mmCIF file of the C-alpha atoms, coordinates in Angstrom:
data_MODEL
# 
_entry.id   MODEL 
# 
loop_
_atom_site.group_PDB 
_atom_site.id 
_atom_site.type_symbol 
_atom_site.label_atom_id 
_atom_site.label_alt_id 
_atom_site.label_comp_id 
_atom_site.label_asym_id 
_atom_site.label_entity_id 
_atom_site.label_seq_id 
_atom_site.pdbx_PDB_ins_code 
_atom_site.Cartn_x 
_atom_site.Cartn_y 
_atom_site.Cartn_z 
_atom_site.occupancy 
_atom_site.B_iso_or_equiv 
_atom_site.pdbx_formal_charge 
_atom_site.auth_seq_id 
_atom_site.auth_comp_id 
_atom_site.auth_asym_id 
_atom_site.auth_atom_id 
_atom_site.pdbx_PDB_model_num 
ATOM 1   C CA . LEU A 1 1   ? -0.001 0.065   0.141   1.00 0.00 ? 1   LEU A CA 1 
ATOM 2   C CA . VAL A 1 2   ? 2.672  2.283   0.536   1.00 0.00 ? 2   VAL A CA 1 
ATOM 3   C CA . ALA A 1 3   ? 4.802  2.071   -2.682  1.00 0.00 ? 3   ALA A CA 1 
ATOM 4   C CA . LEU A 1 4   ? 1.404  2.558   -4.269  1.00 0.00 ? 4   LEU A CA 1 
ATOM 5   C CA . ILE A 1 5   ? 0.593  5.501   -2.993  1.00 0.00 ? 5   ILE A CA 1 
ATOM 6   C CA . TYR A 1 6   ? 4.365  6.973   -2.832  1.00 0.00 ? 6   TYR A CA 1 
ATOM 7   C CA . ALA A 1 7   ? 3.322  5.868   -6.762  1.00 0.00 ? 7   ALA A CA 1 
ATOM 8   C CA . ALA A 1 8   ? 0.338  7.694   -6.946  1.00 0.00 ? 8   ALA A CA 1 
ATOM 9   C CA . ALA A 1 9   ? 1.613  10.654  -5.197  1.00 0.00 ? 9   ALA A CA 1 
ATOM 10  C CA . SER A 1 10  ? 4.992  10.839  -7.810  1.00 0.00 ? 10  SER A CA 1 
ATOM 11  C CA . TRP A 1 11  ? 1.782  11.080  -10.719 1.00 0.00 ? 11  TRP A CA 1 
ATOM 12  C CA . LEU A 1 12  ? 0.426  13.775  -8.987  1.00 0.00 ? 12  LEU A CA 1 
ATOM 13  C CA . VAL A 1 13  ? 3.172  15.429  -8.426  1.00 0.00 ? 13  VAL A CA 1 
ATOM 14  C CA . TYR A 1 14  ? 5.174  14.546  -11.860 1.00 0.00 ? 14  TYR A CA 1 
ATOM 15  C CA . GLY A 1 15  ? 2.694  13.711  -14.191 1.00 0.00 ? 15  GLY A CA 1 
ATOM 16  C CA . TRP A 1 16  ? 1.952  16.764  -16.185 1.00 0.00 ? 16  TRP A CA 1 
ATOM 17  C CA . THR A 1 17  ? 5.256  16.472  -17.280 1.00 0.00 ? 17  THR A CA 1 
ATOM 18  C CA . LEU A 1 18  ? 4.824  13.053  -19.188 1.00 0.00 ? 18  LEU A CA 1 
ATOM 19  C CA . ASP A 1 19  ? 4.595  14.812  -22.687 1.00 0.00 ? 19  ASP A CA 1 
ATOM 20  C CA . ALA A 1 20  ? 7.123  17.114  -22.148 1.00 0.00 ? 20  ALA A CA 1 
ATOM 21  C CA . PRO A 1 21  ? 9.928  17.626  -24.360 1.00 0.00 ? 21  PRO A CA 1 
ATOM 22  C CA . PHE A 1 22  ? 13.443 16.056  -24.097 1.00 0.00 ? 22  PHE A CA 1 
ATOM 23  C CA . ILE A 1 23  ? 15.445 18.737  -22.336 1.00 0.00 ? 23  ILE A CA 1 
ATOM 24  C CA . LEU A 1 24  ? 19.280 20.019  -22.257 1.00 0.00 ? 24  LEU A CA 1 
ATOM 25  C CA . ASP A 1 25  ? 21.319 17.143  -22.817 1.00 0.00 ? 25  ASP A CA 1 
ATOM 26  C CA . ASP A 1 26  ? 18.700 14.577  -23.110 1.00 0.00 ? 26  ASP A CA 1 
ATOM 27  C CA . GLN A 1 27  ? 18.461 15.025  -27.428 1.00 0.00 ? 27  GLN A CA 1 
ATOM 28  C CA . GLN A 1 28  ? 21.817 14.279  -27.119 1.00 0.00 ? 28  GLN A CA 1 
ATOM 29  C CA . THR A 1 29  ? 22.174 11.339  -25.182 1.00 0.00 ? 29  THR A CA 1 
ATOM 30  C CA . ILE A 1 30  ? 18.670 10.403  -26.125 1.00 0.00 ? 30  ILE A CA 1 
ATOM 31  C CA . GLN A 1 31  ? 17.076 11.203  -29.907 1.00 0.00 ? 31  GLN A CA 1 
ATOM 32  C CA . ASN A 1 32  ? 20.711 11.074  -31.330 1.00 0.00 ? 32  ASN A CA 1 
ATOM 33  C CA . ASN A 1 33  ? 22.727 9.136   -29.331 1.00 0.00 ? 33  ASN A CA 1 
ATOM 34  C CA . PRO A 1 34  ? 22.897 5.128   -31.744 1.00 0.00 ? 34  PRO A CA 1 
ATOM 35  C CA . ALA A 1 35  ? 23.995 3.505   -29.649 1.00 0.00 ? 35  ALA A CA 1 
ATOM 36  C CA . ILE A 1 36  ? 20.515 3.347   -27.169 1.00 0.00 ? 36  ILE A CA 1 
ATOM 37  C CA . ARG A 1 37  ? 18.775 1.701   -30.176 1.00 0.00 ? 37  ARG A CA 1 
ATOM 38  C CA . SER A 1 38  ? 20.342 -1.209  -29.804 1.00 0.00 ? 38  SER A CA 1 
ATOM 39  C CA . LEU A 1 39  ? 19.113 -3.991  -26.697 1.00 0.00 ? 39  LEU A CA 1 
ATOM 40  C CA . ALA A 1 40  ? 21.151 -6.604  -27.959 1.00 0.00 ? 40  ALA A CA 1 
ATOM 41  C CA . LEU A 1 41  ? 23.432 -7.457  -25.169 1.00 0.00 ? 41  LEU A CA 1 
ATOM 42  C CA . PRO A 1 42  ? 26.854 -7.502  -24.572 1.00 0.00 ? 42  PRO A CA 1 
ATOM 43  C CA . ASP A 1 43  ? 26.983 -3.682  -26.173 1.00 0.00 ? 43  ASP A CA 1 
ATOM 44  C CA . SER A 1 44  ? 23.649 -2.540  -24.083 1.00 0.00 ? 44  SER A CA 1 
ATOM 45  C CA . LEU A 1 45  ? 25.594 -2.973  -21.124 1.00 0.00 ? 45  LEU A CA 1 
ATOM 46  C CA . ASN A 1 46  ? 28.876 -2.097  -22.853 1.00 0.00 ? 46  ASN A CA 1 
ATOM 47  C CA . PRO A 1 47  ? 28.068 0.979   -25.098 1.00 0.00 ? 47  PRO A CA 1 
ATOM 48  C CA . PRO A 1 48  ? 31.330 2.782   -26.971 1.00 0.00 ? 48  PRO A CA 1 
ATOM 49  C CA . PRO A 1 49  ? 33.418 5.486   -25.338 1.00 0.00 ? 49  PRO A CA 1 
ATOM 50  C CA . THR A 1 50  ? 32.481 8.673   -25.794 1.00 0.00 ? 50  THR A CA 1 
ATOM 51  C CA . ASP A 1 51  ? 30.678 11.706  -24.206 1.00 0.00 ? 51  ASP A CA 1 
ATOM 52  C CA . MET A 1 52  ? 27.523 11.018  -25.646 1.00 0.00 ? 52  MET A CA 1 
ATOM 53  C CA . GLY A 1 53  ? 25.465 9.767   -23.101 1.00 0.00 ? 53  GLY A CA 1 
ATOM 54  C CA . PHE A 1 54  ? 25.550 7.383   -20.759 1.00 0.00 ? 54  PHE A CA 1 
ATOM 55  C CA . SER A 1 55  ? 29.042 5.379   -22.442 1.00 0.00 ? 55  SER A CA 1 
ATOM 56  C CA . ARG A 1 56  ? 30.182 4.758   -18.864 1.00 0.00 ? 56  ARG A CA 1 
ATOM 57  C CA . ARG A 1 57  ? 27.182 4.022   -16.422 1.00 0.00 ? 57  ARG A CA 1 
ATOM 58  C CA . PRO A 1 58  ? 26.523 0.379   -18.268 1.00 0.00 ? 58  PRO A CA 1 
ATOM 59  C CA . ILE A 1 59  ? 23.338 -0.397  -16.191 1.00 0.00 ? 59  ILE A CA 1 
ATOM 60  C CA . ALA A 1 60  ? 21.664 3.142   -17.178 1.00 0.00 ? 60  ALA A CA 1 
ATOM 61  C CA . HIS A 1 61  ? 22.657 3.278   -20.654 1.00 0.00 ? 61  HIS A CA 1 
ATOM 62  C CA . LEU A 1 62  ? 21.262 -0.260  -20.972 1.00 0.00 ? 62  LEU A CA 1 
ATOM 63  C CA . THR A 1 63  ? 17.913 1.137   -19.036 1.00 0.00 ? 63  THR A CA 1 
ATOM 64  C CA . MET A 1 64  ? 17.571 4.058   -21.840 1.00 0.00 ? 64  MET A CA 1 
ATOM 65  C CA . CYS A 1 65  ? 18.481 0.618   -24.669 1.00 0.00 ? 65  CYS A CA 1 
ATOM 66  C CA . VAL A 1 66  ? 15.585 -1.327  -22.925 1.00 0.00 ? 66  VAL A CA 1 
ATOM 67  C CA . ASN A 1 67  ? 12.934 2.604   -23.628 1.00 0.00 ? 67  ASN A CA 1 
ATOM 68  C CA . PHE A 1 68  ? 14.029 2.735   -26.694 1.00 0.00 ? 68  PHE A CA 1 
ATOM 69  C CA . ALA A 1 69  ? 12.615 -0.881  -27.414 1.00 0.00 ? 69  ALA A CA 1 
ATOM 70  C CA . LEU A 1 70  ? 9.725  -0.667  -25.781 1.00 0.00 ? 70  LEU A CA 1 
ATOM 71  C CA . GLY A 1 71  ? 8.632  2.490   -27.251 1.00 0.00 ? 71  GLY A CA 1 
ATOM 72  C CA . ASP A 1 72  ? 11.935 4.287   -29.613 1.00 0.00 ? 72  ASP A CA 1 
ATOM 73  C CA . LEU A 1 73  ? 11.782 8.406   -29.229 1.00 0.00 ? 73  LEU A CA 1 
ATOM 74  C CA . ARG A 1 74  ? 8.298  8.698   -27.026 1.00 0.00 ? 74  ARG A CA 1 
ATOM 75  C CA . ILE A 1 75  ? 8.095  10.362  -24.383 1.00 0.00 ? 75  ILE A CA 1 
ATOM 76  C CA . GLU A 1 76  ? 6.089  9.858   -22.583 1.00 0.00 ? 76  GLU A CA 1 
ATOM 77  C CA . GLY A 1 77  ? 8.188  5.863   -21.499 1.00 0.00 ? 77  GLY A CA 1 
ATOM 78  C CA . TYR A 1 78  ? 11.168 7.495   -20.587 1.00 0.00 ? 78  TYR A CA 1 
ATOM 79  C CA . ARG A 1 79  ? 9.892  10.700  -18.147 1.00 0.00 ? 79  ARG A CA 1 
ATOM 80  C CA . LEU A 1 80  ? 7.223  7.617   -16.712 1.00 0.00 ? 80  LEU A CA 1 
ATOM 81  C CA . PHE A 1 81  ? 9.710  5.422   -16.089 1.00 0.00 ? 81  PHE A CA 1 
ATOM 82  C CA . ASN A 1 82  ? 11.968 7.799   -14.746 1.00 0.00 ? 82  ASN A CA 1 
ATOM 83  C CA . LEU A 1 83  ? 8.380  8.785   -12.316 1.00 0.00 ? 83  LEU A CA 1 
ATOM 84  C CA . LEU A 1 84  ? 8.299  4.734   -11.292 1.00 0.00 ? 84  LEU A CA 1 
ATOM 85  C CA . LEU A 1 85  ? 12.180 4.601   -10.071 1.00 0.00 ? 85  LEU A CA 1 
ATOM 86  C CA . HIS A 1 86  ? 11.289 8.378   -8.149  1.00 0.00 ? 86  HIS A CA 1 
ATOM 87  C CA . ALA A 1 87  ? 8.604  5.697   -6.729  1.00 0.00 ? 87  ALA A CA 1 
ATOM 88  C CA . LEU A 1 88  ? 11.020 3.161   -5.832  1.00 0.00 ? 88  LEU A CA 1 
ATOM 89  C CA . ASN A 1 89  ? 13.407 5.050   -3.988  1.00 0.00 ? 89  ASN A CA 1 
ATOM 90  C CA . ALA A 1 90  ? 11.545 6.746   -1.941  1.00 0.00 ? 90  ALA A CA 1 
ATOM 91  C CA . PHE A 1 91  ? 9.669  3.133   -0.932  1.00 0.00 ? 91  PHE A CA 1 
ATOM 92  C CA . LEU A 1 92  ? 13.646 1.811   -0.438  1.00 0.00 ? 92  LEU A CA 1 
ATOM 93  C CA . LEU A 1 93  ? 14.480 5.070   2.288   1.00 0.00 ? 93  LEU A CA 1 
ATOM 94  C CA . PHE A 1 94  ? 10.812 4.358   3.465   1.00 0.00 ? 94  PHE A CA 1 
ATOM 95  C CA . LEU A 1 95  ? 11.402 0.683   4.608   1.00 0.00 ? 95  LEU A CA 1 
ATOM 96  C CA . LEU A 1 96  ? 15.032 1.973   5.256   1.00 0.00 ? 96  LEU A CA 1 
ATOM 97  C CA . ALA A 1 97  ? 13.740 4.399   8.286   1.00 0.00 ? 97  ALA A CA 1 
ATOM 98  C CA . ARG A 1 98  ? 10.664 2.342   9.409   1.00 0.00 ? 98  ARG A CA 1 
ATOM 99  C CA . LEU A 1 99  ? 13.362 -0.022  10.859  1.00 0.00 ? 99  LEU A CA 1 
ATOM 100 C CA . LEU A 1 100 ? 16.111 2.489   12.052  1.00 0.00 ? 100 LEU A CA 1 
ATOM 101 C CA . ALA A 1 101 ? 13.204 4.645   13.802  1.00 0.00 ? 101 ALA A CA 1 
ATOM 102 C CA . ALA A 1 102 ? 11.916 0.764   15.446  1.00 0.00 ? 102 ALA A CA 1 
ATOM 103 C CA . ARG A 1 103 ? 15.125 -1.137  16.253  1.00 0.00 ? 103 ARG A CA 1 
ATOM 104 C CA . ALA A 1 104 ? 17.900 2.320   16.294  1.00 0.00 ? 104 ALA A CA 1 
ATOM 105 C CA . LEU A 1 105 ? 15.029 5.211   17.670  1.00 0.00 ? 105 LEU A CA 1 
ATOM 106 C CA . LEU A 1 106 ? 13.379 2.318   19.754  1.00 0.00 ? 106 LEU A CA 1 
ATOM 107 C CA . LEU A 1 107 ? 10.122 3.769   18.422  1.00 0.00 ? 107 LEU A CA 1 
ATOM 108 C CA . SER A 1 108 ? 6.733  2.501   18.230  1.00 0.00 ? 108 SER A CA 1 
ATOM 109 C CA . PRO A 1 109 ? 6.767  -0.406  14.980  1.00 0.00 ? 109 PRO A CA 1 
ATOM 110 C CA . ARG A 1 110 ? 2.973  2.338   14.785  1.00 0.00 ? 110 ARG A CA 1 
ATOM 111 C CA . THR A 1 111 ? 5.441  5.753   15.464  1.00 0.00 ? 111 THR A CA 1 
ATOM 112 C CA . ALA A 1 112 ? 8.560  4.283   13.297  1.00 0.00 ? 112 ALA A CA 1 
ATOM 113 C CA . PHE A 1 113 ? 6.004  3.663   10.820  1.00 0.00 ? 113 PHE A CA 1 
ATOM 114 C CA . PHE A 1 114 ? 4.344  7.108   10.606  1.00 0.00 ? 114 PHE A CA 1 
ATOM 115 C CA . ALA A 1 115 ? 7.399  8.973   10.475  1.00 0.00 ? 115 ALA A CA 1 
ATOM 116 C CA . ALA A 1 116 ? 8.974  6.623   7.486   1.00 0.00 ? 116 ALA A CA 1 
ATOM 117 C CA . PHE A 1 117 ? 6.147  7.500   5.288   1.00 0.00 ? 117 PHE A CA 1 
ATOM 118 C CA . PHE A 1 118 ? 6.497  10.571  6.036   1.00 0.00 ? 118 PHE A CA 1 
ATOM 119 C CA . ALA A 1 119 ? 9.845  10.903  4.971   1.00 0.00 ? 119 ALA A CA 1 
ATOM 120 C CA . GLY A 1 120 ? 9.383  8.526   1.820   1.00 0.00 ? 120 GLY A CA 1 
ATOM 121 C CA . LEU A 1 121 ? 7.166  11.654  0.904   1.00 0.00 ? 121 LEU A CA 1 
ATOM 122 C CA . ILE A 1 122 ? 9.330  13.755  1.609   1.00 0.00 ? 122 ILE A CA 1 
ATOM 123 C CA . TRP A 1 123 ? 11.517 12.565  -0.635  1.00 0.00 ? 123 TRP A CA 1 
ATOM 124 C CA . ILE A 1 124 ? 9.393  12.939  -3.274  1.00 0.00 ? 124 ILE A CA 1 
ATOM 125 C CA . VAL A 1 125 ? 8.005  16.380  -2.781  1.00 0.00 ? 125 VAL A CA 1 
ATOM 126 C CA . HIS A 1 126 ? 10.776 18.031  -2.537  1.00 0.00 ? 126 HIS A CA 1 
ATOM 127 C CA . PRO A 1 127 ? 11.720 20.415  -5.045  1.00 0.00 ? 127 PRO A CA 1 
ATOM 128 C CA . LEU A 1 128 ? 14.929 19.178  -5.019  1.00 0.00 ? 128 LEU A CA 1 
ATOM 129 C CA . SER A 1 129 ? 13.955 15.683  -6.821  1.00 0.00 ? 129 SER A CA 1 
ATOM 130 C CA . THR A 1 130 ? 12.444 17.837  -10.436 1.00 0.00 ? 130 THR A CA 1 
ATOM 131 C CA . SER A 1 131 ? 15.555 17.968  -11.896 1.00 0.00 ? 131 SER A CA 1 
ATOM 132 C CA . ALA A 1 132 ? 16.433 13.723  -11.604 1.00 0.00 ? 132 ALA A CA 1 
ATOM 133 C CA . VAL A 1 133 ? 12.870 13.024  -12.365 1.00 0.00 ? 133 VAL A CA 1 
ATOM 134 C CA . HIS A 1 134 ? 11.876 15.664  -15.086 1.00 0.00 ? 134 HIS A CA 1 
ATOM 135 C CA . TYR A 1 135 ? 15.726 15.906  -17.123 1.00 0.00 ? 135 TYR A CA 1 
ATOM 136 C CA . LEU A 1 136 ? 15.556 12.021  -18.271 1.00 0.00 ? 136 LEU A CA 1 
ATOM 137 C CA . THR A 1 137 ? 20.269 12.832  -18.642 1.00 0.00 ? 137 THR A CA 1 
ATOM 138 C CA . GLN A 1 138 ? 20.184 12.410  -14.697 1.00 0.00 ? 138 GLN A CA 1 
ATOM 139 C CA . ARG A 1 139 ? 18.762 8.378   -14.680 1.00 0.00 ? 139 ARG A CA 1 
ATOM 140 C CA . PRO A 1 140 ? 21.636 7.663   -14.002 1.00 0.00 ? 140 PRO A CA 1 
ATOM 141 C CA . GLU A 1 141 ? 21.260 9.717   -10.358 1.00 0.00 ? 141 GLU A CA 1 
ATOM 142 C CA . LEU A 1 142 ? 18.622 8.195   -9.363  1.00 0.00 ? 142 LEU A CA 1 
ATOM 143 C CA . LEU A 1 143 ? 19.244 4.263   -10.805 1.00 0.00 ? 143 LEU A CA 1 
ATOM 144 C CA . ALA A 1 144 ? 22.005 5.901   -7.431  1.00 0.00 ? 144 ALA A CA 1 
ATOM 145 C CA . ALA A 1 145 ? 20.149 6.690   -4.905  1.00 0.00 ? 145 ALA A CA 1 
ATOM 146 C CA . GLY A 1 146 ? 18.038 3.690   -5.557  1.00 0.00 ? 146 GLY A CA 1 
ATOM 147 C CA . ALA A 1 147 ? 21.720 1.364   -5.333  1.00 0.00 ? 147 ALA A CA 1 
ATOM 148 C CA . PHE A 1 148 ? 22.934 3.587   -2.628  1.00 0.00 ? 148 PHE A CA 1 
ATOM 149 C CA . LEU A 1 149 ? 19.552 3.399   -0.321  1.00 0.00 ? 149 LEU A CA 1 
ATOM 150 C CA . ALA A 1 150 ? 19.566 -1.190  -1.398  1.00 0.00 ? 150 ALA A CA 1 
ATOM 151 C CA . MET A 1 151 ? 23.003 -0.947  0.032   1.00 0.00 ? 151 MET A CA 1 
ATOM 152 C CA . LEU A 1 152 ? 22.205 1.270   3.132   1.00 0.00 ? 152 LEU A CA 1 
ATOM 153 C CA . GLY A 1 153 ? 19.098 -0.886  3.418   1.00 0.00 ? 153 GLY A CA 1 
ATOM 154 C CA . ALA A 1 154 ? 20.707 -3.739  3.996   1.00 0.00 ? 154 ALA A CA 1 
ATOM 155 C CA . GLN A 1 155 ? 23.409 -2.860  5.696   1.00 0.00 ? 155 GLN A CA 1 
ATOM 156 C CA . ALA A 1 156 ? 21.109 -1.809  8.699   1.00 0.00 ? 156 ALA A CA 1 
ATOM 157 C CA . ARG A 1 157 ? 19.485 -5.502  8.664   1.00 0.00 ? 157 ARG A CA 1 
ATOM 158 C CA . SER A 1 158 ? 22.143 -7.625  8.799   1.00 0.00 ? 158 SER A CA 1 
ATOM 159 C CA . LEU A 1 159 ? 22.565 -5.839  12.051  1.00 0.00 ? 159 LEU A CA 1 
ATOM 160 C CA . PHE A 1 160 ? 19.467 -6.908  13.598  1.00 0.00 ? 160 PHE A CA 1 
ATOM 161 C CA . SER A 1 161 ? 19.653 -10.478 11.701  1.00 0.00 ? 161 SER A CA 1 
ATOM 162 C CA . ALA A 1 162 ? 20.294 -13.822 12.122  1.00 0.00 ? 162 ALA A CA 1 
ATOM 163 C CA . HIS A 1 163 ? 22.239 -14.398 9.865   1.00 0.00 ? 163 HIS A CA 1 
ATOM 164 C CA . PRO A 1 164 ? 23.790 -11.084 9.117   1.00 0.00 ? 164 PRO A CA 1 
ATOM 165 C CA . ARG A 1 165 ? 25.895 -12.018 5.715   1.00 0.00 ? 165 ARG A CA 1 
ATOM 166 C CA . ARG A 1 166 ? 23.933 -12.291 3.626   1.00 0.00 ? 166 ARG A CA 1 
ATOM 167 C CA . TRP A 1 167 ? 22.095 -9.184  4.108   1.00 0.00 ? 167 TRP A CA 1 
ATOM 168 C CA . LEU A 1 168 ? 26.230 -8.283  4.503   1.00 0.00 ? 168 LEU A CA 1 
ATOM 169 C CA . LEU A 1 169 ? 27.164 -9.867  0.619   1.00 0.00 ? 169 LEU A CA 1 
ATOM 170 C CA . THR A 1 170 ? 23.613 -8.172  -0.492  1.00 0.00 ? 170 THR A CA 1 
ATOM 171 C CA . ALA A 1 171 ? 24.557 -5.224  0.256   1.00 0.00 ? 171 ALA A CA 1 
ATOM 172 C CA . TRP A 1 172 ? 27.337 -5.364  -1.227  1.00 0.00 ? 172 TRP A CA 1 
ATOM 173 C CA . ALA A 1 173 ? 25.777 -6.713  -4.893  1.00 0.00 ? 173 ALA A CA 1 
ATOM 174 C CA . PHE A 1 174 ? 23.938 -2.840  -4.762  1.00 0.00 ? 174 PHE A CA 1 
# 
């Protein structure tokens, strides 16, 4: 339910931008980037080294290849993907904050839930998030934030788990 609320909140805040045109570097890194036009492996994970786009960020490049494969250059798909990544990051923050509030700060489960829930909502609506969601070339920042939050969450889980090595390996993977 929390994830759905976050997705809805993201839609309310950023949904109106889905059909906005490509801006700034988006034209070079997406519209004029021939490297994103193929989903074939290993090319989609190993883009040619250039100054254009995501040449040194293979996961971000792969997501752009997937976007292109699913919808060519229709802008709505690219923006919707960024919007969903943003909502997922808010959910990861919620999970981390709830765990730490309950286990480290010893708040009641209800208080920990609401504190974490509102932390995620603030993440979604904060004006600093606008460029990461709206400016498509900022997708690597959304992916990095997600990986960082997932890593911190797994690390925190390792502190309170009977099987900390599993969580530490998960943290390492992220």
